[in-house]
Amino acid sequence: MMTYQTLLYYCYSPIAEAEQFADDHLKFCKSIGLVGRIIVADEGLNGTVSGTKEACEAYMAAIKADDRFAKTDFKIDDVEAPSFIKMHCRYKSEIVHSGLRDPNIIDPNKQTGKHLEPAEFQKMIDQDDVVILDVRSNYEHNLGRFKNAVTLDIENFREFPEKINELAQYKDKKVLTYCTGGIKCEKASALLLHHGFSDVYQLHGGIIKYGKEAGGEDFEGKCYVFDNRIAVDVNTVNPKVVSTCYNCGKTTPKMINCANPECNEHVTQCDECGDKLQGCCSVACTTHPRKRKYDGTGYYVKVPQPVNVAKK
């Protein structure tokens, strides 16, 4: 029985005294029994939290009762157990690290691509004048992506601005951007518009919402998520596994974090190689003195760090 929920959400909305807000928000989340990870910045909120259905309902009600965040769109998953171990709420310079901090150039509250609901996105993806653009990192789109999507060779979203010139060939197309929950597309689509792309769209609610409302049709593989589930199924219409084992090349839908904590690489790995390499991405990593015990999941609780330390 699914007695818990996991909420994925973001909201671009200015927060005065955001560092203090992060401290207060952490206390509130703990008081209602939530676990998860929330990033607070001057520009807004970005979070994934998990807890009982009652706690999640209380959290959503509190967020929507705040005029600054009333427009927040929550993606809700029913889960068997909480998707995190602890509750973290940290202040950072951006709610998604892009390096695009100049509000005179990129401000999602002023200009972004046209938001497409899942049904609208679904109708457009096969049109001849459309390009589907995945704005996520390599390890994410290697695990799963939309059929015929253009993917970028980036290790982190902050590298996206460097790829704009490579995308210039699509300026005369309708560019449909997508990511996990929609947050990266807010800035990616705005940057494309800034660089002269005239017909730019974004999948509202991202892959997660598309899976819930459109059955995930034509999304191939699994979707990487930033909690202890690691990956979730999306497509219930025409599912297909597209990822292969990093070590042997065998088709596999499974993703792990390397058991060597100093590597911690995200890789797709079959169970056979996982057992053989003890959850490591390579033979070299198996000899690391701090190698973590592999339990078959490939997920490890990070070494505890101080929370709410301002990063400027």
PDB file of C-alpha atoms in Angstrom:
ATOM      1  CA  MET A   1       0.000   0.000   0.000  1.00  0.00           C
ATOM      2  CA  MET A   2       1.301   3.443  -0.974  1.00  0.00           C
ATOM      3  CA  THR A   3       1.111   5.447   2.245  1.00  0.00           C
ATOM      4  CA  TYR A   4       3.687   8.098   1.359  1.00  0.00           C
ATOM      5  CA  GLN A   5       4.094  10.693  -1.364  1.00  0.00           C
ATOM      6  CA  THR A   6       6.984  12.434  -3.068  1.00  0.00           C
ATOM      7  CA  LEU A   7       6.504  15.980  -4.365  1.00  0.00           C
ATOM      8  CA  LEU A   8       8.564  17.546  -7.137  1.00  0.00           C
ATOM      9  CA  TYR A   9       8.141  21.284  -7.685  1.00  0.00           C
ATOM     10  CA  TYR A  10       9.730  24.646  -8.386  1.00  0.00           C
ATOM     11  CA  CYS A  11       8.632  28.247  -8.468  1.00  0.00           C
ATOM     12  CA  TYR A  12      10.435  31.265  -9.868  1.00  0.00           C
ATOM     13  CA  SER A  13       9.323  34.068  -7.563  1.00  0.00           C
ATOM     14  CA  PRO A  14      11.514  36.651  -5.780  1.00  0.00           C
ATOM     15  CA  ILE A  15      12.177  35.907  -2.103  1.00  0.00           C
ATOM     16  CA  ALA A  16      13.306  38.728   0.154  1.00  0.00           C
ATOM     17  CA  GLU A  17      15.863  37.676   2.769  1.00  0.00           C
ATOM     18  CA  ALA A  18      16.090  34.249   1.169  1.00  0.00           C
ATOM     19  CA  GLU A  19      18.786  32.967   3.553  1.00  0.00           C
ATOM     20  CA  GLN A  20      16.528  33.539   6.538  1.00  0.00           C
ATOM     21  CA  PHE A  21      13.632  32.018   4.623  1.00  0.00           C
ATOM     22  CA  ALA A  22      15.702  28.852   4.089  1.00  0.00           C
ATOM     23  CA  ASP A  23      16.346  28.546   7.838  1.00  0.00           C
ATOM     24  CA  ASP A  24      12.687  29.055   8.699  1.00  0.00           C
ATOM     25  CA  HIS A  25      11.500  26.750   5.942  1.00  0.00           C
ATOM     26  CA  LEU A  26      13.733  23.941   7.140  1.00  0.00           C
ATOM     27  CA  LYS A  27      12.196  24.178  10.599  1.00  0.00           C
ATOM     28  CA  PHE A  28       8.694  24.133   9.111  1.00  0.00           C
ATOM     29  CA  CYS A  29       9.392  21.069   6.966  1.00  0.00           C
ATOM     30  CA  LYS A  30      10.822  19.183   9.929  1.00  0.00           C
ATOM     31  CA  SER A  31       7.850  20.177  12.084  1.00  0.00           C
ATOM     32  CA  ILE A  32       5.415  18.410   9.747  1.00  0.00           C
ATOM     33  CA  GLY A  33       7.638  15.355   9.268  1.00  0.00           C
ATOM     34  CA  LEU A  34       8.966  15.866   5.759  1.00  0.00           C
ATOM     35  CA  VAL A  35      12.292  14.683   4.352  1.00  0.00           C
ATOM     36  CA  GLY A  36      13.849  15.878   1.139  1.00  0.00           C
ATOM     37  CA  ARG A  37      16.001  18.492  -0.522  1.00  0.00           C
ATOM     38  CA  ILE A  38      15.001  22.112  -1.147  1.00  0.00           C
ATOM     39  CA  ILE A  39      17.068  24.855  -2.739  1.00  0.00           C
ATOM     40  CA  VAL A  40      16.160  28.438  -1.864  1.00  0.00           C
ATOM     41  CA  ALA A  41      17.527  31.395  -3.818  1.00  0.00           C
ATOM     42  CA  ASP A  42      16.623  35.024  -4.272  1.00  0.00           C
ATOM     43  CA  GLU A  43      14.854  33.915  -7.467  1.00  0.00           C
ATOM     44  CA  GLY A  44      12.619  31.230  -5.921  1.00  0.00           C
ATOM     45  CA  LEU A  45      12.255  27.628  -4.735  1.00  0.00           C
ATOM     46  CA  ASN A  46      13.226  24.228  -6.141  1.00  0.00           C
ATOM     47  CA  GLY A  47      12.436  21.117  -4.165  1.00  0.00           C
ATOM     48  CA  THR A  48      11.710  17.440  -3.874  1.00  0.00           C
ATOM     49  CA  VAL A  49      10.159  16.465  -0.558  1.00  0.00           C
ATOM     50  CA  SER A  50       8.635  13.259   0.737  1.00  0.00           C
ATOM     51  CA  GLY A  51       6.480  12.147   3.639  1.00  0.00           C
ATOM     52  CA  THR A  52       3.035  10.893   4.601  1.00  0.00           C
ATOM     53  CA  LYS A  53       0.145  11.982   2.418  1.00  0.00           C
ATOM     54  CA  GLU A  54      -1.072  14.177   5.273  1.00  0.00           C
ATOM     55  CA  ALA A  55       2.311  15.881   5.608  1.00  0.00           C
ATOM     56  CA  CYS A  56       2.537  16.429   1.846  1.00  0.00           C
ATOM     57  CA  GLU A  57      -0.967  17.877   1.719  1.00  0.00           C
ATOM     58  CA  ALA A  58      -0.095  20.232   4.572  1.00  0.00           C
ATOM     59  CA  TYR A  59       3.074  21.299   2.767  1.00  0.00           C
ATOM     60  CA  MET A  60       1.313  21.983  -0.544  1.00  0.00           C
ATOM     61  CA  ALA A  61      -1.399  23.955   1.235  1.00  0.00           C
ATOM     62  CA  ALA A  62       1.200  26.084   3.042  1.00  0.00           C
ATOM     63  CA  ILE A  63       3.136  26.807  -0.162  1.00  0.00           C
ATOM     64  CA  LYS A  64       0.033  27.761  -2.138  1.00  0.00           C
ATOM     65  CA  ALA A  65      -1.225  29.941   0.711  1.00  0.00           C
ATOM     66  CA  ASP A  66       1.858  32.129   0.244  1.00  0.00           C
ATOM     67  CA  ASP A  67       1.093  34.634  -2.530  1.00  0.00           C
ATOM     68  CA  ARG A  68       4.673  34.389  -3.799  1.00  0.00           C
ATOM     69  CA  PHE A  69       4.290  30.678  -4.547  1.00  0.00           C
ATOM     70  CA  ALA A  70       0.576  30.354  -5.312  1.00  0.00           C
ATOM     71  CA  LYS A  71       1.294  29.342  -8.916  1.00  0.00           C
ATOM     72  CA  THR A  72       3.477  26.364  -7.905  1.00  0.00           C
ATOM     73  CA  ASP A  73       2.701  23.183  -9.850  1.00  0.00           C
ATOM     74  CA  PHE A  74       3.334  20.044  -7.798  1.00  0.00           C
ATOM     75  CA  LYS A  75       4.129  16.694  -9.421  1.00  0.00           C
ATOM     76  CA  ILE A  76       2.900  14.044  -6.989  1.00  0.00           C
ATOM     77  CA  ASP A  77       4.076  10.425  -6.809  1.00  0.00           C
ATOM     78  CA  ASP A  78       2.646   7.830  -4.456  1.00  0.00           C
ATOM     79  CA  VAL A  79       5.530   5.818  -2.988  1.00  0.00           C
ATOM     80  CA  GLU A  80       5.928   2.899  -0.602  1.00  0.00           C
ATOM     81  CA  ALA A  81       8.524   4.659   1.556  1.00  0.00           C
ATOM     82  CA  PRO A  82       9.935   8.190   1.872  1.00  0.00           C
ATOM     83  CA  SER A  83      12.326   9.013  -0.974  1.00  0.00           C
ATOM     84  CA  PHE A  84      14.932  10.628   1.283  1.00  0.00           C
ATOM     85  CA  ILE A  85      16.572   9.985   4.633  1.00  0.00           C
ATOM     86  CA  LYS A  86      16.922  13.544   5.915  1.00  0.00           C
ATOM     87  CA  MET A  87      15.547  17.029   5.387  1.00  0.00           C
ATOM     88  CA  HIS A  88      17.815  19.657   3.826  1.00  0.00           C
ATOM     89  CA  CYS A  89      16.946  23.217   2.884  1.00  0.00           C
ATOM     90  CA  ARG A  90      19.851  25.262   1.555  1.00  0.00           C
ATOM     91  CA  TYR A  91      20.317  28.790   0.296  1.00  0.00           C
ATOM     92  CA  LYS A  92      22.146  29.049  -3.033  1.00  0.00           C
ATOM     93  CA  SER A  93      22.683  31.638  -5.739  1.00  0.00           C
ATOM     94  CA  GLU A  94      20.263  29.922  -8.166  1.00  0.00           C
ATOM     95  CA  ILE A  95      17.551  27.304  -7.804  1.00  0.00           C
ATOM     96  CA  VAL A  96      19.096  25.441 -10.734  1.00  0.00           C
ATOM     97  CA  HIS A  97      22.774  26.024 -11.432  1.00  0.00           C
ATOM     98  CA  SER A  98      23.069  27.636 -14.856  1.00  0.00           C
ATOM     99  CA  GLY A  99      25.427  30.568 -14.389  1.00  0.00           C
ATOM    100  CA  LEU A 100      22.678  32.760 -15.881  1.00  0.00           C
ATOM    101  CA  ARG A 101      22.212  35.176 -13.010  1.00  0.00           C
ATOM    102  CA  ASP A 102      21.664  38.474 -14.841  1.00  0.00           C
ATOM    103  CA  PRO A 103      17.904  39.174 -14.638  1.00  0.00           C
ATOM    104  CA  ASN A 104      18.315  41.714 -17.446  1.00  0.00           C
ATOM    105  CA  ILE A 105      19.183  38.828 -19.771  1.00  0.00           C
ATOM    106  CA  ILE A 106      17.370  35.805 -18.300  1.00  0.00           C
ATOM    107  CA  ASP A 107      14.309  36.182 -16.089  1.00  0.00           C
ATOM    108  CA  PRO A 108      11.749  33.341 -16.286  1.00  0.00           C
ATOM    109  CA  ASN A 109       9.112  35.652 -14.819  1.00  0.00           C
ATOM    110  CA  LYS A 110       9.435  37.937 -17.850  1.00  0.00           C
ATOM    111  CA  GLN A 111      10.193  35.672 -20.818  1.00  0.00           C
ATOM    112  CA  THR A 112      10.351  31.932 -21.446  1.00  0.00           C
ATOM    113  CA  GLY A 113       9.296  29.553 -24.177  1.00  0.00           C
ATOM    114  CA  LYS A 114       5.584  28.947 -24.685  1.00  0.00           C
ATOM    115  CA  HIS A 115       4.389  26.426 -22.115  1.00  0.00           C
ATOM    116  CA  LEU A 116       2.901  23.272 -23.612  1.00  0.00           C
ATOM    117  CA  GLU A 117       0.691  20.994 -21.587  1.00  0.00           C
ATOM    118  CA  PRO A 118       1.510  17.280 -22.066  1.00  0.00           C
ATOM    119  CA  ALA A 119      -1.349  16.714 -24.543  1.00  0.00           C
ATOM    120  CA  GLU A 120      -0.200  19.682 -26.639  1.00  0.00           C
ATOM    121  CA  PHE A 121       3.419  18.520 -26.575  1.00  0.00           C
ATOM    122  CA  GLN A 122       2.288  15.032 -27.594  1.00  0.00           C
ATOM    123  CA  LYS A 123       0.492  16.415 -30.675  1.00  0.00           C
ATOM    124  CA  MET A 124       3.494  18.436 -31.819  1.00  0.00           C
ATOM    125  CA  ILE A 125       6.407  16.041 -31.429  1.00  0.00           C
ATOM    126  CA  ASP A 126       5.950  14.299 -34.791  1.00  0.00           C
ATOM    127  CA  GLN A 127       5.543  17.446 -36.882  1.00  0.00           C
ATOM    128  CA  ASP A 128       8.160  17.984 -39.597  1.00  0.00           C
ATOM    129  CA  ASP A 129       9.058  21.509 -38.516  1.00  0.00           C
ATOM    130  CA  VAL A 130       9.663  20.523 -34.888  1.00  0.00           C
ATOM    131  CA  VAL A 131      12.912  19.781 -33.039  1.00  0.00           C
ATOM    132  CA  ILE A 132      12.690  18.168 -29.614  1.00  0.00           C
ATOM    133  CA  LEU A 133      15.547  19.393 -27.418  1.00  0.00           C
ATOM    134  CA  ASP A 134      16.651  17.610 -24.246  1.00  0.00           C
ATOM    135  CA  VAL A 135      18.344  20.176 -21.984  1.00  0.00           C
ATOM    136  CA  ARG A 136      19.488  17.648 -19.353  1.00  0.00           C
ATOM    137  CA  SER A 137      22.920  16.196 -18.648  1.00  0.00           C
ATOM    138  CA  ASN A 138      24.517  13.160 -20.293  1.00  0.00           C
ATOM    139  CA  TYR A 139      23.768  10.671 -17.525  1.00  0.00           C
ATOM    140  CA  GLU A 140      20.092  11.690 -17.602  1.00  0.00           C
ATOM    141  CA  HIS A 141      19.431  11.429 -21.326  1.00  0.00           C
ATOM    142  CA  ASN A 142      21.588   8.288 -21.593  1.00  0.00           C
ATOM    143  CA  LEU A 143      19.063   6.608 -19.304  1.00  0.00           C
ATOM    144  CA  GLY A 144      15.981   7.838 -21.133  1.00  0.00           C
ATOM    145  CA  ARG A 145      14.844  10.446 -23.661  1.00  0.00           C
ATOM    146  CA  PHE A 146      12.106  11.263 -26.129  1.00  0.00           C
ATOM    147  CA  LYS A 147      12.215   9.478 -29.464  1.00  0.00           C
ATOM    148  CA  ASN A 148      14.263  11.494 -31.995  1.00  0.00           C
ATOM    149  CA  ALA A 149      15.280  14.076 -29.389  1.00  0.00           C
ATOM    150  CA  VAL A 150      18.376  16.214 -29.868  1.00  0.00           C
ATOM    151  CA  THR A 151      20.682  15.646 -26.889  1.00  0.00           C
ATOM    152  CA  LEU A 152      23.665  17.700 -25.775  1.00  0.00           C
ATOM    153  CA  ASP A 153      27.063  16.515 -24.580  1.00  0.00           C
ATOM    154  CA  ILE A 154      26.998  18.243 -21.195  1.00  0.00           C
ATOM    155  CA  GLU A 155      27.941  17.021 -17.732  1.00  0.00           C
ATOM    156  CA  ASN A 156      25.943  19.743 -15.983  1.00  0.00           C
ATOM    157  CA  PHE A 157      23.223  22.216 -16.957  1.00  0.00           C
ATOM    158  CA  ARG A 158      25.636  25.124 -16.419  1.00  0.00           C
ATOM    159  CA  GLU A 159      27.314  23.994 -19.669  1.00  0.00           C
ATOM    160  CA  PHE A 160      24.105  24.564 -21.663  1.00  0.00           C
ATOM    161  CA  PRO A 161      24.937  28.186 -22.649  1.00  0.00           C
ATOM    162  CA  GLU A 162      28.124  26.932 -24.333  1.00  0.00           C
ATOM    163  CA  LYS A 163      26.027  24.776 -26.691  1.00  0.00           C
ATOM    164  CA  ILE A 164      23.899  27.562 -28.174  1.00  0.00           C
ATOM    165  CA  ASN A 165      26.060  27.850 -31.302  1.00  0.00           C
ATOM    166  CA  GLU A 166      25.654  24.101 -31.959  1.00  0.00           C
ATOM    167  CA  LEU A 167      21.887  24.607 -31.961  1.00  0.00           C
ATOM    168  CA  ALA A 168      21.898  27.489 -34.462  1.00  0.00           C
ATOM    169  CA  GLN A 169      20.935  25.073 -37.269  1.00  0.00           C
ATOM    170  CA  TYR A 170      17.478  24.771 -35.681  1.00  0.00           C
ATOM    171  CA  LYS A 171      16.632  28.482 -35.622  1.00  0.00           C
ATOM    172  CA  ASP A 172      14.017  28.063 -38.361  1.00  0.00           C
ATOM    173  CA  LYS A 173      12.300  25.202 -36.487  1.00  0.00           C
ATOM    174  CA  LYS A 174       9.850  25.005 -33.636  1.00  0.00           C
ATOM    175  CA  VAL A 175      12.102  24.073 -30.723  1.00  0.00           C
ATOM    176  CA  LEU A 176      10.381  22.014 -28.008  1.00  0.00           C
ATOM    177  CA  THR A 177      12.515  21.887 -24.870  1.00  0.00           C
ATOM    178  CA  TYR A 178      12.030  19.409 -22.056  1.00  0.00           C
ATOM    179  CA  CYS A 179      13.635  18.295 -18.788  1.00  0.00           C
ATOM    180  CA  THR A 180      12.655  16.303 -15.700  1.00  0.00           C
ATOM    181  CA  GLY A 181      10.194  18.682 -14.070  1.00  0.00           C
ATOM    182  CA  GLY A 182      10.372  21.856 -16.157  1.00  0.00           C
ATOM    183  CA  ILE A 183      12.744  24.009 -14.129  1.00  0.00           C
ATOM    184  CA  LYS A 184      15.733  23.873 -16.482  1.00  0.00           C
ATOM    185  CA  CYS A 185      13.558  24.671 -19.490  1.00  0.00           C
ATOM    186  CA  GLU A 186      12.524  27.981 -17.948  1.00  0.00           C
ATOM    187  CA  LYS A 187      16.066  29.296 -18.355  1.00  0.00           C
ATOM    188  CA  ALA A 188      17.047  27.203 -21.381  1.00  0.00           C
ATOM    189  CA  SER A 189      14.100  28.425 -23.444  1.00  0.00           C
ATOM    190  CA  ALA A 190      14.669  32.020 -22.295  1.00  0.00           C
ATOM    191  CA  LEU A 191      18.310  31.796 -23.382  1.00  0.00           C
ATOM    192  CA  LEU A 192      17.308  30.437 -26.802  1.00  0.00           C
ATOM    193  CA  LEU A 193      14.929  33.365 -27.265  1.00  0.00           C
ATOM    194  CA  HIS A 194      17.679  35.755 -26.200  1.00  0.00           C
ATOM    195  CA  HIS A 195      19.916  34.310 -28.947  1.00  0.00           C
ATOM    196  CA  GLY A 196      17.376  34.790 -31.724  1.00  0.00           C
ATOM    197  CA  PHE A 197      15.378  31.561 -31.722  1.00  0.00           C
ATOM    198  CA  SER A 198      11.874  32.793 -32.483  1.00  0.00           C
ATOM    199  CA  ASP A 199       9.615  29.764 -31.970  1.00  0.00           C
ATOM    200  CA  VAL A 200      10.510  28.165 -28.646  1.00  0.00           C
ATOM    201  CA  TYR A 201       8.351  25.978 -26.412  1.00  0.00           C
ATOM    202  CA  GLN A 202       8.768  24.017 -23.203  1.00  0.00           C
ATOM    203  CA  LEU A 203       7.035  20.967 -21.790  1.00  0.00           C
ATOM    204  CA  HIS A 204       5.130  22.239 -18.769  1.00  0.00           C
ATOM    205  CA  GLY A 205       5.798  19.991 -15.777  1.00  0.00           C
ATOM    206  CA  GLY A 206       8.496  18.121 -17.678  1.00  0.00           C
ATOM    207  CA  ILE A 207       8.833  14.401 -18.234  1.00  0.00           C
ATOM    208  CA  ILE A 208       7.207  13.565 -14.901  1.00  0.00           C
ATOM    209  CA  LYS A 209       3.961  15.366 -15.701  1.00  0.00           C
ATOM    210  CA  TYR A 210       4.006  14.015 -19.269  1.00  0.00           C
ATOM    211  CA  GLY A 211       4.131  10.485 -17.888  1.00  0.00           C
ATOM    212  CA  LYS A 212       1.142  11.106 -15.651  1.00  0.00           C
ATOM    213  CA  GLU A 213      -1.047  12.945 -18.156  1.00  0.00           C
ATOM    214  CA  ALA A 214      -0.012  11.543 -21.546  1.00  0.00           C
ATOM    215  CA  GLY A 215       1.056   8.039 -20.553  1.00  0.00           C
ATOM    216  CA  GLY A 216       4.658   8.898 -21.393  1.00  0.00           C
ATOM    217  CA  GLU A 217       4.142   7.960 -25.047  1.00  0.00           C
ATOM    218  CA  ASP A 218       7.365   8.031 -27.093  1.00  0.00           C
ATOM    219  CA  PHE A 219       9.571   8.645 -24.067  1.00  0.00           C
ATOM    220  CA  GLU A 220      12.111   5.849 -24.365  1.00  0.00           C
ATOM    221  CA  GLY A 221      13.824   4.468 -21.273  1.00  0.00           C
ATOM    222  CA  LYS A 222      13.511   5.659 -17.690  1.00  0.00           C
ATOM    223  CA  CYS A 223      13.657   9.115 -16.143  1.00  0.00           C
ATOM    224  CA  TYR A 224      16.441   9.951 -13.705  1.00  0.00           C
ATOM    225  CA  VAL A 225      15.199  11.553 -10.478  1.00  0.00           C
ATOM    226  CA  PHE A 226      17.195  13.223  -7.732  1.00  0.00           C
ATOM    227  CA  ASP A 227      16.228  11.019  -4.799  1.00  0.00           C
ATOM    228  CA  ASN A 228      16.816   7.462  -3.638  1.00  0.00           C
ATOM    229  CA  ARG A 229      14.578   6.005  -6.347  1.00  0.00           C
ATOM    230  CA  ILE A 230      17.286   7.042  -8.856  1.00  0.00           C
ATOM    231  CA  ALA A 231      15.040   6.270 -11.857  1.00  0.00           C
ATOM    232  CA  VAL A 232      11.298   6.009 -12.469  1.00  0.00           C
ATOM    233  CA  ASP A 233       9.168   4.527 -15.226  1.00  0.00           C
ATOM    234  CA  VAL A 234       7.405   7.047 -17.458  1.00  0.00           C
ATOM    235  CA  ASN A 235       5.996   5.290 -20.528  1.00  0.00           C
ATOM    236  CA  THR A 236       2.947   3.044 -20.150  1.00  0.00           C
ATOM    237  CA  VAL A 237       2.006   3.230 -23.857  1.00  0.00           C
ATOM    238  CA  ASN A 238       5.019   2.078 -25.895  1.00  0.00           C
ATOM    239  CA  PRO A 239       7.903   1.554 -23.438  1.00  0.00           C
ATOM    240  CA  LYS A 240      11.380   0.781 -24.692  1.00  0.00           C
ATOM    241  CA  VAL A 241      14.752   0.357 -22.974  1.00  0.00           C
ATOM    242  CA  VAL A 242      17.435   2.493 -24.630  1.00  0.00           C
ATOM    243  CA  SER A 243      20.225   2.511 -22.048  1.00  0.00           C
ATOM    244  CA  THR A 244      23.140   0.090 -22.060  1.00  0.00           C
ATOM    245  CA  CYS A 245      25.524  -1.128 -19.381  1.00  0.00           C
ATOM    246  CA  TYR A 246      28.517   1.180 -18.997  1.00  0.00           C
ATOM    247  CA  ASN A 247      30.761  -1.843 -18.516  1.00  0.00           C
ATOM    248  CA  CYS A 248      29.607  -4.581 -20.899  1.00  0.00           C
ATOM    249  CA  GLY A 249      27.193  -2.859 -23.305  1.00  0.00           C
ATOM    250  CA  LYS A 250      24.245  -5.081 -22.424  1.00  0.00           C
ATOM    251  CA  THR A 251      20.821  -3.412 -22.556  1.00  0.00           C
ATOM    252  CA  THR A 252      19.754  -2.448 -19.039  1.00  0.00           C
ATOM    253  CA  PRO A 253      17.333   0.060 -17.488  1.00  0.00           C
ATOM    254  CA  LYS A 254      19.262   0.276 -14.221  1.00  0.00           C
ATOM    255  CA  MET A 255      21.319   3.254 -13.084  1.00  0.00           C
ATOM    256  CA  ILE A 256      23.684   3.407 -10.101  1.00  0.00           C
ATOM    257  CA  ASN A 257      26.059   5.752  -8.355  1.00  0.00           C
ATOM    258  CA  CYS A 258      29.569   4.326  -8.217  1.00  0.00           C
ATOM    259  CA  ALA A 259      30.290   2.805  -4.800  1.00  0.00           C
ATOM    260  CA  ASN A 260      33.566   4.726  -4.663  1.00  0.00           C
ATOM    261  CA  PRO A 261      32.449   7.936  -2.878  1.00  0.00           C
ATOM    262  CA  GLU A 262      35.211   9.990  -4.479  1.00  0.00           C
ATOM    263  CA  CYS A 263      33.950   8.937  -7.907  1.00  0.00           C
ATOM    264  CA  ASN A 264      30.186   8.667  -7.303  1.00  0.00           C
ATOM    265  CA  GLU A 265      29.705   8.605 -11.091  1.00  0.00           C
ATOM    266  CA  HIS A 266      26.181   8.101 -12.423  1.00  0.00           C
ATOM    267  CA  VAL A 267      26.300   5.109 -14.773  1.00  0.00           C
ATOM    268  CA  THR A 268      23.883   2.594 -16.218  1.00  0.00           C
ATOM    269  CA  GLN A 269      24.939  -0.871 -15.142  1.00  0.00           C
ATOM    270  CA  CYS A 270      23.422  -4.344 -15.452  1.00  0.00           C
ATOM    271  CA  ASP A 271      22.987  -6.489 -12.341  1.00  0.00           C
ATOM    272  CA  GLU A 272      25.700  -8.917 -13.449  1.00  0.00           C
ATOM    273  CA  CYS A 273      28.346  -6.182 -13.704  1.00  0.00           C
ATOM    274  CA  GLY A 274      27.027  -4.582 -10.533  1.00  0.00           C
ATOM    275  CA  ASP A 275      27.624  -7.783  -8.598  1.00  0.00           C
ATOM    276  CA  LYS A 276      30.990  -8.360 -10.241  1.00  0.00           C
ATOM    277  CA  LEU A 277      32.259  -4.828  -9.590  1.00  0.00           C
ATOM    278  CA  GLN A 278      30.545  -4.448  -6.200  1.00  0.00           C
ATOM    279  CA  GLY A 279      28.554  -1.473  -7.454  1.00  0.00           C
ATOM    280  CA  CYS A 280      31.597   0.336  -8.842  1.00  0.00           C
ATOM    281  CA  CYS A 281      31.938   1.807 -12.321  1.00  0.00           C
ATOM    282  CA  SER A 282      35.413   0.285 -12.814  1.00  0.00           C
ATOM    283  CA  VAL A 283      37.855  -2.221 -11.385  1.00  0.00           C
ATOM    284  CA  ALA A 284      39.992   0.674 -10.129  1.00  0.00           C
ATOM    285  CA  CYS A 285      37.139   1.975  -7.999  1.00  0.00           C
ATOM    286  CA  THR A 286      36.660  -1.407  -6.303  1.00  0.00           C
ATOM    287  CA  THR A 287      39.983  -0.974  -4.471  1.00  0.00           C
ATOM    288  CA  HIS A 288      39.198   2.417  -2.975  1.00  0.00           C
ATOM    289  CA  PRO A 289      39.575   2.242   0.846  1.00  0.00           C
ATOM    290  CA  ARG A 290      36.295   4.090   1.402  1.00  0.00           C
ATOM    291  CA  LYS A 291      34.271   2.008  -1.040  1.00  0.00           C
ATOM    292  CA  ARG A 292      30.677   1.775   0.129  1.00  0.00           C
ATOM    293  CA  LYS A 293      28.839  -1.510   0.566  1.00  0.00           C
ATOM    294  CA  TYR A 294      26.748  -2.350  -2.491  1.00  0.00           C
ATOM    295  CA  ASP A 295      23.226  -3.507  -1.665  1.00  0.00           C
ATOM    296  CA  GLY A 296      22.001  -3.889  -5.234  1.00  0.00           C
ATOM    297  CA  THR A 297      20.335  -0.479  -5.465  1.00  0.00           C
ATOM    298  CA  GLY A 298      23.320   1.706  -6.303  1.00  0.00           C
ATOM    299  CA  TYR A 299      22.012   4.498  -4.075  1.00  0.00           C
ATOM    300  CA  TYR A 300      24.021   5.773  -1.121  1.00  0.00           C
ATOM    301  CA  VAL A 301      23.211   8.304   1.545  1.00  0.00           C
ATOM    302  CA  LYS A 302      25.758  11.080   1.226  1.00  0.00           C
ATOM    303  CA  VAL A 303      28.199  11.847   4.007  1.00  0.00           C
ATOM    304  CA  PRO A 304      26.370  14.328   6.283  1.00  0.00           C
ATOM    305  CA  GLN A 305      27.209  17.949   5.597  1.00  0.00           C
ATOM    306  CA  PRO A 306      26.245  21.153   7.412  1.00  0.00           C
ATOM    307  CA  VAL A 307      22.864  22.367   6.190  1.00  0.00           C
ATOM    308  CA  ASN A 308      21.808  25.925   5.400  1.00  0.00           C
ATOM    309  CA  VAL A 309      25.336  27.153   4.821  1.00  0.00           C
ATOM    310  CA  ALA A 310      25.088  30.106   2.478  1.00  0.00           C
ATOM    311  CA  LYS A 311      26.821  29.683  -0.859  1.00  0.00           C
ATOM    312  CA  LYS A 312      27.391  32.929  -2.663  1.00  0.00           C
TER     313      LYS A 312
END
